[in-house]
C-alpha cells in the first residue's frame, strides 16, 4: 500500500506566495524510512518547512530537489511493507 | 531512527549541538538570530523549540558584549557556544577572543578552563562583498590558544562540533556558508552526507585523505575540498592521479599526513580560500620543506585569494577564488605540463 507525502493545503499562504520549491530530500530514492522521520524540506521565499514521513516504508520521490510545488501537492510516496 | 538519511551540514551542526545539550546541562547557545530564526545559516535550527530561551539566547547586535559574556560563562563552569554571525565581524570582539578566550588558560596557570565554542560562518562566492565573504582561517590559526576547525561535509561537521563542545579550550568552529545545504544557497554534491544518529566525536588534528593518488598531493580544507576533488576527477582523464587531503582542522594541524603524502608523490599544490600571503598555504609549504627539501620533485604551487579584499562584482569575485580549473592548472604545472592548461 502506498501512502502519499502530501503538503498540507495551509502549509503557507499561497495568496502571498503561490509557489515553493523542494529544497532538500534527506533520503535517496528507494531508501527505507520510518514514520515521523524528516524526509524533505520545502522552501517558500526564505522560509523552510520540514516534511515528515507519514508511514514506514520505501521512499519514492515524485518532485525532485529544486522542483516547484504548491500547497496540497504530492511530493512523493511511501510504499508500505 | 534510520541512519541512511543524507543530511546537510547545517542540520549536522544543529543535531550535534542538540545532542550535547541533552547530555550536558552546562551547554548553551548565544548569538544573533540563533533562536526563532535558527541561525541565519541554519546551524541552530530547532534548538529554541526543544531547549527554550534560557539555553538558546538571542542576543543584541553586540559581539563585544556576548562573546565577552561567553568567555565569562566558560570560565564559570558553563560550555557556551556563541555564534559570530559572519567571521568578518570579528573586529569588534577580537579582544574577547584573543586576549581573553585564547589566553586565560595560560594566564591563570591552568587554573581556569575556557570550554567555549565560537561558531562562525565563512566564505564567499555568492556576491556578498568584502565584509561578508572572507574565511580568515589564518587570522585565527595564527593566535596561540585557539583551536580552529573548518569541516568540508556533514559527517565531519557533526563529529568535529561534538569534539569542540567537549574540549576544555576555546575552539573556533568555521563553517562555510556554501556548504550548509541551505535552500537559498547552492552547495556541492558531497557536502551533505549520510549522518549517523548517535553522537560521535572526531578527534582534532587528523586530516583525511579523501582521494588517494600517486602523482601529486593537493592539500586543502572546507569548500575547496570539493573544488579539489572536481579537479582531481578532471585530471584523471589526462592520466594524472591526484591525492586530495582534507585538513579538517587548522589547529592542531596534521602535518604528518601531509608529509607522508608528499614523500610519496613528490609534488604539492596547496589550496585555501583565505588570503595568500602569511597564510595556510605558506604554512604547509614551509612545513614540508623544513622536514626535508628532498620531498619535492618540482616547485610547489599555492592557490589562494590574491591579497585584495573579496570583490562584490561576480566576475571579479569568481576570478579571485580558486576553482577546479585553476587547481587543475596548478597541478599540471607541477608536472611540467603547463601547456595543457591553456
Coordinates of N, CA, C and O in Angstrom, one line a residue, chain B residues 131-251:
Chain B
X131 N 33.0 42.4 3.3 CA 32.8 42.3 4.7 C 31.9 41.1 5.1 O 31.6 41.0 6.2
X132 N 31.6 40.3 4.1 CA 30.7 39.1 4.3 C 31.2 37.9 3.6 O 30.5 36.9 3.4
X133 N 32.5 37.9 3.1 CA 32.9 36.8 2.2 C 34.2 36.2 2.5 O 34.7 35.3 1.8
X134 N 34.9 36.6 3.6 CA 36.2 36.1 3.9 C 36.1 34.8 4.6 O 35.1 34.4 5.2
X135 N 37.3 34.1 4.6 CA 37.3 32.9 5.5 C 38.2 33.2 6.8 O 37.9 32.7 7.8
X136 N 39.2 34.0 6.6 CA 40.1 34.4 7.7 C 40.6 33.2 8.5 O 40.9 33.3 9.7
X137 N 40.8 32.1 7.8 CA 41.4 30.9 8.5 C 42.6 31.3 9.3 O 42.8 30.9 10.5
X138 N 43.6 31.9 8.6 CA 44.9 32.1 9.2 C 44.9 33.2 10.3 O 45.7 33.1 11.3
X139 N 43.9 34.1 10.3 CA 43.8 35.1 11.3 C 43.6 34.5 12.7 O 44.2 34.9 13.7
X140 N 42.8 33.4 12.7 CA 42.6 32.7 14.0 C 43.6 31.6 14.2 O 44.1 31.4 15.4
X141 N 44.0 30.9 13.2 CA 45.0 29.8 13.4 C 46.4 30.4 13.8 O 47.2 29.7 14.5
X142 N 46.6 31.7 13.6 CA 47.9 32.3 13.9 C 48.0 32.5 15.4 O 49.1 32.7 15.9
X143 N 46.9 32.6 16.1 CA 46.9 33.0 17.5 C 47.0 31.8 18.5 O 46.1 31.0 18.5
X144 N 48.0 31.8 19.3 CA 48.2 30.6 20.2 C 47.0 30.6 21.2 O 46.5 31.7 21.6
X145 N 46.5 29.4 21.5 CA 45.4 29.3 22.5 C 44.1 29.0 21.9 O 43.2 28.7 22.6
X146 N 44.0 29.1 20.6 CA 42.7 28.8 19.9 C 42.9 27.6 19.1 O 43.9 27.4 18.4
X147 N 41.9 26.7 19.1 CA 41.8 25.6 18.2 C 40.9 26.0 17.0 O 39.9 26.7 17.3
X148 N 41.2 25.6 15.8 CA 40.4 26.1 14.7 C 40.0 24.9 13.8 O 40.9 24.1 13.3
X149 N 38.7 24.8 13.5 CA 38.1 23.7 12.8 C 37.4 24.3 11.6 O 36.7 25.3 11.7
X150 N 37.5 23.6 10.4 CA 36.8 24.0 9.2 C 36.4 22.8 8.4 O 37.1 22.4 7.5
X151 N 35.2 22.2 8.7 CA 34.8 20.9 8.0 C 34.4 21.2 6.6 O 33.9 22.3 6.2
X152 N 34.4 20.1 5.8 CA 34.0 20.2 4.4 C 32.7 19.4 4.2 O 32.2 19.5 3.0
X153 N 32.2 18.7 5.2 CA 31.0 17.9 4.9 C 30.2 17.7 6.2 O 30.7 17.9 7.3
X154 N 29.0 17.1 6.1 CA 28.1 17.0 7.2 C 28.7 16.0 8.3 O 28.6 16.2 9.5
X155 N 29.2 14.9 7.8 CA 29.7 13.9 8.7 C 30.8 14.5 9.6 O 30.8 14.3 10.9
X156 N 31.8 15.1 9.0 CA 32.8 15.8 9.8 C 32.3 16.9 10.6 O 32.8 17.1 11.8
X157 N 31.3 17.7 10.1 CA 30.8 18.8 10.9 C 30.2 18.3 12.2 O 30.5 18.9 13.3
X158 N 29.5 17.2 12.2 CA 28.8 16.8 13.4 C 29.9 16.3 14.4 O 29.9 16.7 15.6
X159 N 30.8 15.4 13.9 CA 31.8 14.9 14.8 C 32.8 15.9 15.4 O 33.2 15.9 16.5
X160 N 33.1 16.9 14.5 CA 34.0 18.0 15.0 C 33.3 18.9 15.9 O 33.9 19.5 16.9
X161 N 32.0 19.2 15.7 CA 31.3 20.1 16.6 C 31.2 19.4 18.0 O 31.4 20.1 19.0
X162 N 30.9 18.1 18.0 CA 30.9 17.4 19.3 C 32.2 17.5 20.1 O 32.3 17.8 21.2
X163 N 33.3 17.3 19.3 CA 34.6 17.4 19.9 C 34.8 18.9 20.4 O 35.4 19.1 21.5
X164 N 34.4 19.8 19.6 CA 34.6 21.2 20.0 C 33.9 21.6 21.3 O 34.4 22.2 22.2
X165 N 32.6 21.1 21.5 CA 31.9 21.3 22.7 C 32.5 20.7 23.9 O 32.6 21.2 25.0
X166 N 33.0 19.5 23.7 CA 33.6 18.7 24.8 C 35.0 19.2 25.2 O 35.6 18.8 26.2
X167 N 35.6 20.0 24.3 CA 37.0 20.5 24.5 C 37.1 21.5 25.6 O 36.2 22.4 25.7
X168 N 38.1 21.5 26.4 CA 38.2 22.5 27.5 C 38.9 23.8 27.1 O 39.1 24.7 27.9
X169 N 39.4 23.8 25.8 CA 40.0 25.1 25.3 C 39.0 25.7 24.4 O 38.1 25.1 23.9
X170 N 39.2 27.0 24.1 CA 38.3 27.7 23.1 C 38.5 27.1 21.7 O 39.7 26.9 21.3
X171 N 37.5 26.9 21.0 CA 37.5 26.3 19.7 C 36.8 27.3 18.7 O 35.6 27.6 19.0
X172 N 37.4 27.7 17.7 CA 36.8 28.5 16.6 C 36.3 27.5 15.6 O 37.1 26.8 14.9
X173 N 34.9 27.3 15.5 CA 34.3 26.4 14.5 C 33.9 27.1 13.3 O 32.9 27.9 13.4
X174 N 34.6 27.0 12.2 CA 34.3 27.8 11.0 C 33.5 26.9 10.0 O 34.1 26.0 9.4
X175 N 32.3 27.2 9.8 CA 31.5 26.5 8.7 C 31.4 27.4 7.5 O 31.2 28.6 7.6
X176 N 31.5 26.8 6.4 CA 31.4 27.6 5.1 C 30.0 27.7 4.7 O 29.3 26.7 4.6
X177 N 29.5 28.9 4.4 CA 28.1 29.2 4.1 C 27.7 28.3 2.9 O 26.5 27.8 2.9
X178 N 28.5 28.2 1.9 CA 28.2 27.5 0.7 C 28.2 26.0 0.9 O 27.8 25.2 -0.1
X179 N 28.5 25.5 2.1 CA 28.4 24.0 2.3 C 27.2 23.7 3.2 O 26.9 22.5 3.4
X180 N 26.5 24.6 3.7 CA 25.5 24.4 4.7 C 24.2 23.6 4.2 O 23.5 23.1 4.9
X181 N 24.0 23.7 2.8 CA 22.9 23.0 2.3 C 21.6 23.8 2.5 O 20.5 23.2 2.6
X182 N 21.8 25.1 2.5 CA 20.6 26.0 2.6 C 19.8 26.0 1.3 O 20.4 25.9 0.2
X183 N 18.5 26.2 1.5 CA 17.6 26.2 0.3 C 18.0 27.3 -0.7 O 17.8 27.3 -1.9
X184 N 18.5 28.4 -0.1 CA 18.8 29.6 -0.9 C 20.2 29.8 -1.3 O 20.6 30.8 -1.8
X185 N 21.0 28.8 -1.0 CA 22.4 28.9 -1.5 C 22.9 27.5 -1.9 O 23.0 26.6 -1.1
X186 N 23.2 27.3 -3.2 CA 23.6 26.0 -3.7 C 24.8 25.5 -3.0 O 25.8 26.3 -2.7
X187 N 24.9 24.2 -2.7 CA 26.1 23.6 -2.1 C 26.5 22.4 -3.0 O 25.7 21.8 -3.7
X188 N 27.8 22.1 -2.9 CA 28.3 21.0 -3.8 C 27.7 19.7 -3.3 O 27.3 19.5 -2.2
X189 N 27.7 18.7 -4.3 CA 27.1 17.4 -4.1 C 27.6 16.7 -2.8 O 26.8 16.1 -2.1
X190 N 28.9 16.7 -2.6 CA 29.4 15.9 -1.5 C 29.3 16.6 -0.1 O 29.7 16.0 0.9
X191 N 28.7 17.7 0.0 CA 28.6 18.4 1.3 C 27.7 17.7 2.3 O 27.9 17.5 3.4
X192 N 26.5 17.4 1.7 CA 25.5 16.6 2.5 C 26.0 15.1 2.5 O 26.4 14.6 1.4
X193 N 25.9 14.4 3.6 CA 26.4 13.0 3.7 C 25.4 12.2 4.5 O 24.6 12.7 5.2
X194 N 25.7 10.9 4.5 CA 25.0 10.0 5.4 C 25.4 10.5 6.8 O 26.6 10.7 7.1
X195 N 24.5 10.5 7.7 CA 24.8 11.0 9.1 C 24.3 10.1 10.1 O 23.1 9.9 10.3
X196 N 25.2 9.5 10.9 CA 24.8 8.6 12.0 C 23.9 9.3 13.0 O 24.1 10.5 13.2
X197 N 22.9 8.6 13.5 CA 22.0 9.2 14.5 C 22.8 9.5 15.8 O 22.5 10.5 16.5
X198 N 23.6 8.6 16.2 CA 24.3 8.7 17.6 C 25.3 9.8 17.6 O 25.8 10.2 16.5
X199 N 25.6 10.3 18.8 CA 26.7 11.3 18.9 C 28.0 10.6 18.7 O 28.2 9.5 19.2
X200 N 28.9 11.2 18.0 CA 30.3 10.7 17.9 C 31.2 11.9 17.8 O 30.9 12.9 17.3
X201 N 32.4 11.7 18.2 CA 33.4 12.7 18.2 C 34.6 12.4 17.2 O 35.0 11.3 17.2
X202 N 34.9 13.4 16.4 CA 36.1 13.2 15.5 C 37.3 14.0 16.2 O 37.1 15.2 16.5
X203 N 38.4 13.3 16.5 CA 39.5 14.0 17.1 C 40.1 15.1 16.3 O 40.1 15.0 15.0
X204 N 40.5 16.2 16.9 CA 41.2 17.3 16.2 C 42.6 16.8 15.7 O 43.2 16.0 16.4
X205 N 43.0 17.4 14.7 CA 44.4 17.2 14.2 C 44.6 15.9 13.4 O 45.7 15.4 13.3
X206 N 43.5 15.4 12.9 CA 43.6 14.3 12.0 C 43.0 14.6 10.6 O 41.8 14.7 10.4
X207 N 43.9 14.9 9.7 CA 43.5 15.1 8.3 C 42.9 13.9 7.7 O 43.2 12.8 8.2
X208 N 42.1 14.0 6.6 CA 41.6 12.8 6.0 C 42.0 12.8 4.5 O 41.9 13.8 3.8
X209 N 42.6 11.7 4.1 CA 42.9 11.6 2.6 C 41.6 11.2 2.0 O 41.1 10.1 2.1
X210 N 41.0 12.2 1.3 CA 39.7 12.0 0.7 C 39.7 11.4 -0.7 O 38.7 10.9 -1.2
X211 N 40.9 11.4 -1.3 CA 41.2 10.7 -2.5 C 42.6 10.3 -2.6 O 43.5 11.1 -2.4
X212 N 42.9 9.0 -2.8 CA 44.3 8.5 -2.9 C 44.8 8.7 -4.3 O 44.1 8.5 -5.3
X213 N 46.1 9.1 -4.4 CA 46.7 9.2 -5.7 C 48.2 9.2 -5.6 O 48.7 9.3 -4.5
X214 N 48.9 9.0 -6.7 CA 50.4 8.8 -6.6 C 51.2 9.9 -7.2 O 52.4 10.0 -7.0
X215 N 50.5 10.8 -8.0 CA 51.3 11.8 -8.8 C 51.5 13.1 -8.1 O 52.5 13.8 -8.4
X216 N 50.5 13.6 -7.4 CA 50.6 14.9 -6.8 C 49.7 15.0 -5.6 O 48.7 14.2 -5.5
X217 N 50.1 15.8 -4.6 CA 49.3 15.9 -3.4 C 48.6 17.3 -3.4 O 49.3 18.3 -3.6
X218 N 47.3 17.3 -3.3 CA 46.5 18.6 -3.1 C 46.1 18.7 -1.7 O 45.3 17.8 -1.2
X219 N 46.6 19.7 -1.0 CA 46.2 19.9 0.4 C 45.2 21.1 0.5 O 45.5 22.1 0.0
X220 N 44.1 20.9 1.2 CA 43.1 21.9 1.3 C 42.1 21.6 2.4 O 42.3 20.7 3.2
X221 N 41.1 22.4 2.5 CA 40.0 22.2 3.5 C 38.8 23.0 3.2 O 38.8 23.8 2.2
X222 N 37.7 22.7 3.9 CA 36.4 23.4 3.8 C 35.9 23.3 2.3 O 36.0 22.3 1.7
X223 N 35.4 24.4 1.8 CA 34.8 24.4 0.5 C 35.8 23.9 -0.6 O 35.4 23.2 -1.6
X224 N 37.0 24.3 -0.5 CA 38.0 24.0 -1.5 C 38.2 22.5 -1.7 O 38.8 22.0 -2.7
X225 N 37.9 21.7 -0.7 CA 38.0 20.2 -0.9 C 37.1 19.8 -2.1 O 37.6 18.9 -2.9
X226 N 36.0 20.4 -2.2 CA 35.1 19.9 -3.3 C 35.6 20.4 -4.7 O 35.5 19.6 -5.6
X227 N 36.2 21.6 -4.7 CA 36.8 22.0 -6.0 C 38.0 21.1 -6.3 O 38.3 20.8 -7.5
X228 N 38.8 20.8 -5.3 CA 40.0 19.9 -5.5 C 39.6 18.6 -6.0 O 40.2 18.0 -6.9
X229 N 38.5 18.0 -5.5 CA 38.0 16.7 -5.9 C 37.5 16.8 -7.4 O 37.8 15.9 -8.2
X230 N 36.9 17.9 -7.7 CA 36.4 18.1 -9.1 C 37.7 18.2 -10.0 O 37.7 17.6 -11.1
X231 N 38.7 18.9 -9.6 CA 39.9 19.0 -10.3 C 40.6 17.6 -10.5 O 41.0 17.2 -11.6
X232 N 40.6 16.8 -9.4 CA 41.2 15.5 -9.5 C 40.5 14.6 -10.5 O 41.1 13.8 -11.2
X233 N 39.1 14.7 -10.5 CA 38.4 13.9 -11.5 C 38.7 14.3 -12.9 O 38.8 13.5 -13.8
X234 N 38.9 15.6 -13.1 CA 39.2 16.1 -14.5 C 40.6 15.6 -14.9 O 40.9 15.2 -16.0
X235 N 41.5 15.7 -13.9 CA 42.9 15.3 -14.2 C 43.1 13.8 -14.5 O 43.9 13.4 -15.2
X236 N 42.2 13.0 -13.8 CA 42.2 11.6 -14.0 C 42.1 11.2 -15.5 O 42.7 10.3 -16.0
X237 N 41.3 12.0 -16.2 CA 41.1 11.8 -17.7 C 42.3 12.1 -18.5 O 42.4 11.6 -19.6
X238 N 43.2 12.9 -17.9 CA 44.5 13.1 -18.5 C 45.6 12.2 -18.1 O 46.8 12.4 -18.3
X239 N 45.2 11.2 -17.2 CA 46.2 10.3 -16.7 C 47.0 10.8 -15.5 O 48.0 10.2 -15.2
X240 N 46.5 11.8 -14.9 CA 47.1 12.4 -13.7 C 46.4 11.9 -12.5 O 45.2 12.1 -12.4
X241 N 47.1 11.3 -11.5 CA 46.5 10.7 -10.4 C 46.7 11.5 -9.1 O 47.8 11.5 -8.5
X242 N 45.8 12.3 -8.7 CA 46.0 13.3 -7.6 C 45.4 12.8 -6.3 O 44.4 12.2 -6.3
X243 N 46.2 13.0 -5.3 CA 45.8 12.7 -3.9 C 45.2 14.0 -3.3 O 45.8 15.0 -3.5
X244 N 44.1 13.9 -2.6 CA 43.5 15.1 -2.0 C 43.4 14.9 -0.5 O 42.8 13.9 -0.1
X245 N 43.9 15.9 0.2 CA 43.9 15.8 1.7 C 43.0 16.9 2.2 O 43.2 18.1 1.9
X246 N 42.1 16.5 3.0 CA 41.2 17.5 3.7 C 41.7 17.6 5.1 O 41.7 16.7 5.9
X247 N 42.3 18.8 5.4 CA 42.9 19.0 6.7 C 41.9 18.9 7.9 O 42.3 18.5 9.0
X248 N 40.7 19.4 7.7 CA 39.6 19.4 8.7 C 39.9 20.3 9.8 O 38.9 21.0 10.3
X249 N 41.1 20.3 10.4 CA 41.4 21.3 11.4 C 42.7 22.0 11.1 O 43.6 21.4 10.6
X250 N 42.7 23.3 11.3 CA 44.0 24.1 11.1 C 44.8 24.0 12.3 O 46.1 24.0 12.3
X251 N 44.2 24.1 13.5 CA 44.9 24.0 14.8 C 44.1 23.0 15.6 O 42.9 23.2 15.9

